[in-house]
Amino acid sequence: MQKSYEVAVIGGGIIGSAIAYYLAKEQVDVAVLEEGQIGLKATSAAAGMLGAHSELENEVKAFFSFARYSQSLYSVLKEELYELSGIDLGFRKGGILKLAFSKRDKEKLAMVLAQPTVTWLEPEEVRNLEQEVAPNILGAAYIEEDINVLPARVCQAFAKGAQLYGASIVEHTKVLRIKKQQDMFQIETTKELIKAKRIVIASGVWSTPFFRQLGLQYEMIPVKGECIAVESAHFVLKHTIFHDKYYIVPRNNGELVIGATMQENDWSEQVSLNGVETLIQKAKALFPAIGQMNIKASWSGLRPQTFNQKPFIGYHPEDNAILFATGHYRNGVLLAPATGEMIASLILRRDVKQEWVEEFQVGGLFRR
Ligand SMILES: Cc1cc2nc3c(=O)[nH]c(=O)nc-3n(C[C@H](O)[C@H](O)[C@H](O)COP(=O)(O)OP(=O)(O)OC[C@H]3O[C@@H](n4cnc5c(N)ncnc54)[C@H](O)[C@@H]3O)c2cc1C
């Protein structure tokens, strides 16, 4: 018999898995349809910074309040998901030091420094926190509240939690086409035909064909990012160091993740020598001692970017049975809990802050 669900989520990255978790927790009959395995695409490539302030250069308002809210949900989820799934999210406190090397750098931090939770540190104060930091800094914005997690673990925990609440996680099943007949969606996959009353597109950078099939002309732009992980018995970094979109993130096991390059419109998923070279140069400029560490791993992933660099989280403009949660670009790990909760609330017809609905509406505030 043809399988039928209340909600089918297309894509089992951190976004699709979070949505399934929040829906299943409310007893909604939900399935995640995933082409490969849960969480192996952009989600596994992420460094896992929950840097609500990190992207705060031009804009405060809705995006920032959503990011801060999502970050706060992690404090609850780390216990809740661990108790339910037995998976440790690798939650790590310590904060982020956003370094400034020039007056221009400091000016760019103005928005960040205007937040009551952020402190400006002089070079000596930065060195009291991180002895080996670059000697030529002008100072740093210290964001003590920013945390990091292990993104693949978070995704696994959401998926397992969802499953324990009754969701179906259907791996190795690529969705090929979606059609609406009467009030049901017919979802053609590589394995079988599936029916659902509502669908959520959470297919990351691969969402473009679904926009087309559902009558919209938006495109997802891939922004390739490469990372390397290094380790050393001698140098320990306690805080994440960040400058000009590059960063070094300490893990609980002593490894440091150096990230990340940014190549727009590059669909390749290999790690290039140029990418590694850029990362090493950048990391040495921030934390010279890193040159003595050993490379342990390298990887890459494709960030899903929309034309306005904001995620689309909400209803299809003409059909409330179709929802999108895609285009989370540099912040999908940070925004996953709030995205999952928001999509679940929209489906369950619960209140969602109007400023978030407007900020993330499909196609942006001024639809194209
Ligand atoms: C190098 C790098 C570093 C990053 N660092 C951070 C960070 O520190 N903090 C942060 O918040 N964010 C970070 N990000 C961004 C974050 O990784 C993404 O925003 C997030 O993973 C997007 O999640 P997603 O679920 O939308 O996409 P994905 O994880 O790519 O998941 C989409 C899923 O959909 C599936 N799919 C696609 N098409 C189909 C189909 N037709 N049928 C079925 N399944 C399909 C795919 O197989 C995939 O599993 C980083 C990204 C990169 C690349």
PDB file of C-alpha atoms and ligand atoms in Angstrom, residues 9-17 32-51 55 74 148-149 151 155 170 173-177 189 202-207 209-210 223-227 247 249 258-261 299-304 325-336, ligand 1:
ATOM      1  CA  VAL A   9      10.094  16.795   4.877  1.00  0.00           C
ATOM      2  CA  ILE A  10      12.360  16.638   1.822  1.00  0.00           C
ATOM      3  CA  GLY A  11      15.982  16.597   3.018  1.00  0.00           C
ATOM      4  CA  GLY A  12      17.546  15.197   6.168  1.00  0.00           C
ATOM      5  CA  GLY A  13      20.224  17.758   6.987  1.00  0.00           C
ATOM      6  CA  ILE A  14      20.170  19.619  10.294  1.00  0.00           C
ATOM      7  CA  ILE A  15      17.219  21.739   9.117  1.00  0.00           C
ATOM      8  CA  GLY A  16      14.987  18.854   7.988  1.00  0.00           C
ATOM      9  CA  SER A  17      15.879  16.818  11.069  1.00  0.00           C
ATOM     10  CA  VAL A  32      11.971  12.776   6.442  1.00  0.00           C
ATOM     11  CA  LEU A  33      12.902  11.711   2.904  1.00  0.00           C
ATOM     12  CA  GLU A  34      16.682  11.802   2.489  1.00  0.00           C
ATOM     13  CA  GLU A  35      18.598  11.054  -0.700  1.00  0.00           C
ATOM     14  CA  GLY A  36      21.669   9.722   1.125  1.00  0.00           C
ATOM     15  CA  GLN A  37      22.260   9.454   4.853  1.00  0.00           C
ATOM     16  CA  ILE A  38      21.066  11.896   7.482  1.00  0.00           C
ATOM     17  CA  GLY A  39      23.359  14.896   7.997  1.00  0.00           C
ATOM     18  CA  LEU A  40      26.179  14.049   5.606  1.00  0.00           C
ATOM     19  CA  LYS A  41      26.049  17.161   3.386  1.00  0.00           C
ATOM     20  CA  ALA A  42      26.519  20.829   4.420  1.00  0.00           C
ATOM     21  CA  THR A  43      25.627  19.878   7.984  1.00  0.00           C
ATOM     22  CA  SER A  44      28.682  17.634   8.426  1.00  0.00           C
ATOM     23  CA  ALA A  45      30.971  20.284   6.950  1.00  0.00           C
ATOM     24  CA  ALA A  46      29.990  22.964   9.446  1.00  0.00           C
ATOM     25  CA  ALA A  47      32.342  24.117  12.171  1.00  0.00           C
ATOM     26  CA  GLY A  48      29.457  24.272  14.628  1.00  0.00           C
ATOM     27  CA  MET A  49      29.801  27.841  15.864  1.00  0.00           C
ATOM     28  CA  LEU A  50      26.600  29.160  17.364  1.00  0.00           C
ATOM     29  CA  GLY A  51      27.821  32.666  16.707  1.00  0.00           C
ATOM     30  CA  GLU A  55      27.272  37.816  11.307  1.00  0.00           C
ATOM     31  CA  TYR A  74      20.464  24.825  22.473  1.00  0.00           C
ATOM     32  CA  ASN A 148      29.825  25.720  19.688  1.00  0.00           C
ATOM     33  CA  VAL A 149      28.507  22.220  19.059  1.00  0.00           C
ATOM     34  CA  PRO A 151      26.776  19.732  13.931  1.00  0.00           C
ATOM     35  CA  CYS A 155      21.542  16.417  13.389  1.00  0.00           C
ATOM     36  CA  VAL A 170      13.624   7.308   5.231  1.00  0.00           C
ATOM     37  CA  THR A 173      15.411   7.797  -1.040  1.00  0.00           C
ATOM     38  CA  LYS A 174      15.766  10.689  -3.456  1.00  0.00           C
ATOM     39  CA  VAL A 175      12.686  12.773  -4.182  1.00  0.00           C
ATOM     40  CA  LEU A 176      12.348  13.210  -7.925  1.00  0.00           C
ATOM     41  CA  ARG A 177       9.034  15.004  -8.435  1.00  0.00           C
ATOM     42  CA  THR A 189      11.021   8.997  -5.198  1.00  0.00           C
ATOM     43  CA  ALA A 202      14.526  21.413   3.407  1.00  0.00           C
ATOM     44  CA  SER A 203      16.915  20.232   0.702  1.00  0.00           C
ATOM     45  CA  GLY A 204      19.664  22.806   1.278  1.00  0.00           C
ATOM     46  CA  VAL A 205      21.513  23.874  -1.847  1.00  0.00           C
ATOM     47  CA  TRP A 206      19.596  21.251  -3.850  1.00  0.00           C
ATOM     48  CA  SER A 207      16.232  23.005  -3.342  1.00  0.00           C
ATOM     49  CA  PRO A 209      14.325  21.929  -8.669  1.00  0.00           C
ATOM     50  CA  PHE A 210      11.580  22.013  -6.043  1.00  0.00           C
ATOM     51  CA  VAL A 223      28.910  28.740  -1.624  1.00  0.00           C
ATOM     52  CA  LYS A 224      31.565  26.107  -1.187  1.00  0.00           C
ATOM     53  CA  GLY A 225      33.454  26.097   2.102  1.00  0.00           C
ATOM     54  CA  GLU A 226      36.572  24.132   3.045  1.00  0.00           C
ATOM     55  CA  CYS A 227      37.896  23.382   6.533  1.00  0.00           C
ATOM     56  CA  TYR A 247      37.956  31.268  12.380  1.00  0.00           C
ATOM     57  CA  VAL A 249      37.244  26.670  16.690  1.00  0.00           C
ATOM     58  CA  ILE A 258      40.176  26.052  10.852  1.00  0.00           C
ATOM     59  CA  GLY A 259      37.506  27.432   8.542  1.00  0.00           C
ATOM     60  CA  ALA A 260      36.354  28.318   6.114  1.00  0.00           C
ATOM     61  CA  THR A 261      36.874  29.306   2.490  1.00  0.00           C
ATOM     62  CA  TRP A 299      36.636  18.458   4.169  1.00  0.00           C
ATOM     63  CA  SER A 300      34.283  20.708   2.278  1.00  0.00           C
ATOM     64  CA  GLY A 301      30.574  21.451   1.988  1.00  0.00           C
ATOM     65  CA  LEU A 302      28.097  23.575   0.043  1.00  0.00           C
ATOM     66  CA  ARG A 303      26.360  26.380   1.914  1.00  0.00           C
ATOM     67  CA  PRO A 304      22.879  27.057   0.541  1.00  0.00           C
ATOM     68  CA  ALA A 325      13.046  25.913   5.217  1.00  0.00           C
ATOM     69  CA  THR A 326      16.121  26.390   3.123  1.00  0.00           C
ATOM     70  CA  GLY A 327      18.939  28.807   2.308  1.00  0.00           C
ATOM     71  CA  HIS A 328      20.494  28.950   5.770  1.00  0.00           C
ATOM     72  CA  TYR A 329      23.844  29.847   4.188  1.00  0.00           C
ATOM     73  CA  ARG A 330      26.504  30.355   6.915  1.00  0.00           C
ATOM     74  CA  ASN A 331      24.151  29.848   9.867  1.00  0.00           C
ATOM     75  CA  GLY A 332      22.170  26.633   9.502  1.00  0.00           C
ATOM     76  CA  VAL A 333      23.512  25.051  12.662  1.00  0.00           C
ATOM     77  CA  LEU A 334      22.837  28.149  14.700  1.00  0.00           C
ATOM     78  CA  LEU A 335      19.348  28.607  13.245  1.00  0.00           C
ATOM     79  CA  ALA A 336      18.196  24.947  13.152  1.00  0.00           C
TER      80      ALA A 336
HETATM   81  C1  LIG B   1      32.620  24.856   5.733  1.00  0.00           C
HETATM   82  C2  LIG B   1      31.312  25.224   6.361  1.00  0.00           C
HETATM   83  C3  LIG B   1      31.310  25.716   7.668  1.00  0.00           C
HETATM   84  C4  LIG B   1      30.099  26.075   8.279  1.00  0.00           C
HETATM   85  N1  LIG B   1      30.112  26.478   9.575  1.00  0.00           N
HETATM   86  C5  LIG B   1      28.938  26.796  10.195  1.00  0.00           C
HETATM   87  C6  LIG B   1      28.936  27.169  11.573  1.00  0.00           C
HETATM   88  O1  LIG B   1      29.979  27.187  12.235  1.00  0.00           O
HETATM   89  N2  LIG B   1      27.742  27.495  12.146  1.00  0.00           N
HETATM   90  C7  LIG B   1      26.559  27.458  11.446  1.00  0.00           C
HETATM   91  O2  LIG B   1      25.520  27.779  12.016  1.00  0.00           O
HETATM   92  N3  LIG B   1      26.542  27.073  10.132  1.00  0.00           N
HETATM   93  C8  LIG B   1      27.694  26.751   9.505  1.00  0.00           C
HETATM   94  N4  LIG B   1      27.697  26.372   8.186  1.00  0.00           N
HETATM   95  C9  LIG B   1      26.421  26.390   7.446  1.00  0.00           C
HETATM   96  C10 LIG B   1      25.608  25.138   7.694  1.00  0.00           C
HETATM   97  O3  LIG B   1      26.408  24.004   7.484  1.00  0.00           O
HETATM   98  C11 LIG B   1      24.410  25.095   6.722  1.00  0.00           C
HETATM   99  O4  LIG B   1      23.691  26.315   6.766  1.00  0.00           O
HETATM  100  C12 LIG B   1      23.458  23.959   7.142  1.00  0.00           C
HETATM  101  O5  LIG B   1      24.135  22.745   7.272  1.00  0.00           O
HETATM  102  C13 LIG B   1      22.329  23.807   6.128  1.00  0.00           C
HETATM  103  O6  LIG B   1      21.580  22.682   6.522  1.00  0.00           O
HETATM  104  P1  LIG B   1      20.529  22.026   5.554  1.00  0.00           P
HETATM  105  O7  LIG B   1      19.868  20.945   6.316  1.00  0.00           O
HETATM  106  O8  LIG B   1      19.696  23.096   4.932  1.00  0.00           O
HETATM  107  O9  LIG B   1      21.427  21.474   4.353  1.00  0.00           O
HETATM  108  P2  LIG B   1      22.204  20.079   4.179  1.00  0.00           P
HETATM  109  O10 LIG B   1      22.930  19.704   5.419  1.00  0.00           O
HETATM  110  O11 LIG B   1      22.990  20.182   2.923  1.00  0.00           O
HETATM  111  O12 LIG B   1      21.025  19.047   4.012  1.00  0.00           O
HETATM  112  C14 LIG B   1      20.207  18.990   2.864  1.00  0.00           C
HETATM  113  C15 LIG B   1      19.851  17.520   2.686  1.00  0.00           C
HETATM  114  O13 LIG B   1      18.891  17.412   1.651  1.00  0.00           O
HETATM  115  C16 LIG B   1      19.157  16.200   0.957  1.00  0.00           C
HETATM  116  N5  LIG B   1      18.532  16.277  -0.366  1.00  0.00           N
HETATM  117  C17 LIG B   1      18.814  17.140  -1.376  1.00  0.00           C
HETATM  118  N6  LIG B   1      18.049  16.894  -2.442  1.00  0.00           N
HETATM  119  C18 LIG B   1      17.239  15.851  -2.099  1.00  0.00           C
HETATM  120  C19 LIG B   1      16.224  15.126  -2.794  1.00  0.00           C
HETATM  121  N7  LIG B   1      15.901  15.418  -4.052  1.00  0.00           N
HETATM  122  N8  LIG B   1      15.616  14.108  -2.155  1.00  0.00           N
HETATM  123  C20 LIG B   1      15.933  13.785  -0.861  1.00  0.00           C
HETATM  124  N9  LIG B   1      16.900  14.435  -0.178  1.00  0.00           N
HETATM  125  C21 LIG B   1      17.539  15.461  -0.776  1.00  0.00           C
HETATM  126  C22 LIG B   1      20.679  16.147   0.899  1.00  0.00           C
HETATM  127  O14 LIG B   1      21.133  14.825   0.659  1.00  0.00           O
HETATM  128  C23 LIG B   1      21.058  16.688   2.262  1.00  0.00           C
HETATM  129  O15 LIG B   1      21.271  15.667   3.218  1.00  0.00           O
HETATM  130  C24 LIG B   1      28.882  25.969   7.550  1.00  0.00           C
HETATM  131  C25 LIG B   1      28.882  25.464   6.249  1.00  0.00           C
HETATM  132  C26 LIG B   1      30.085  25.085   5.663  1.00  0.00           C
HETATM  133  C27 LIG B   1      30.072  24.518   4.271  1.00  0.00           C
END
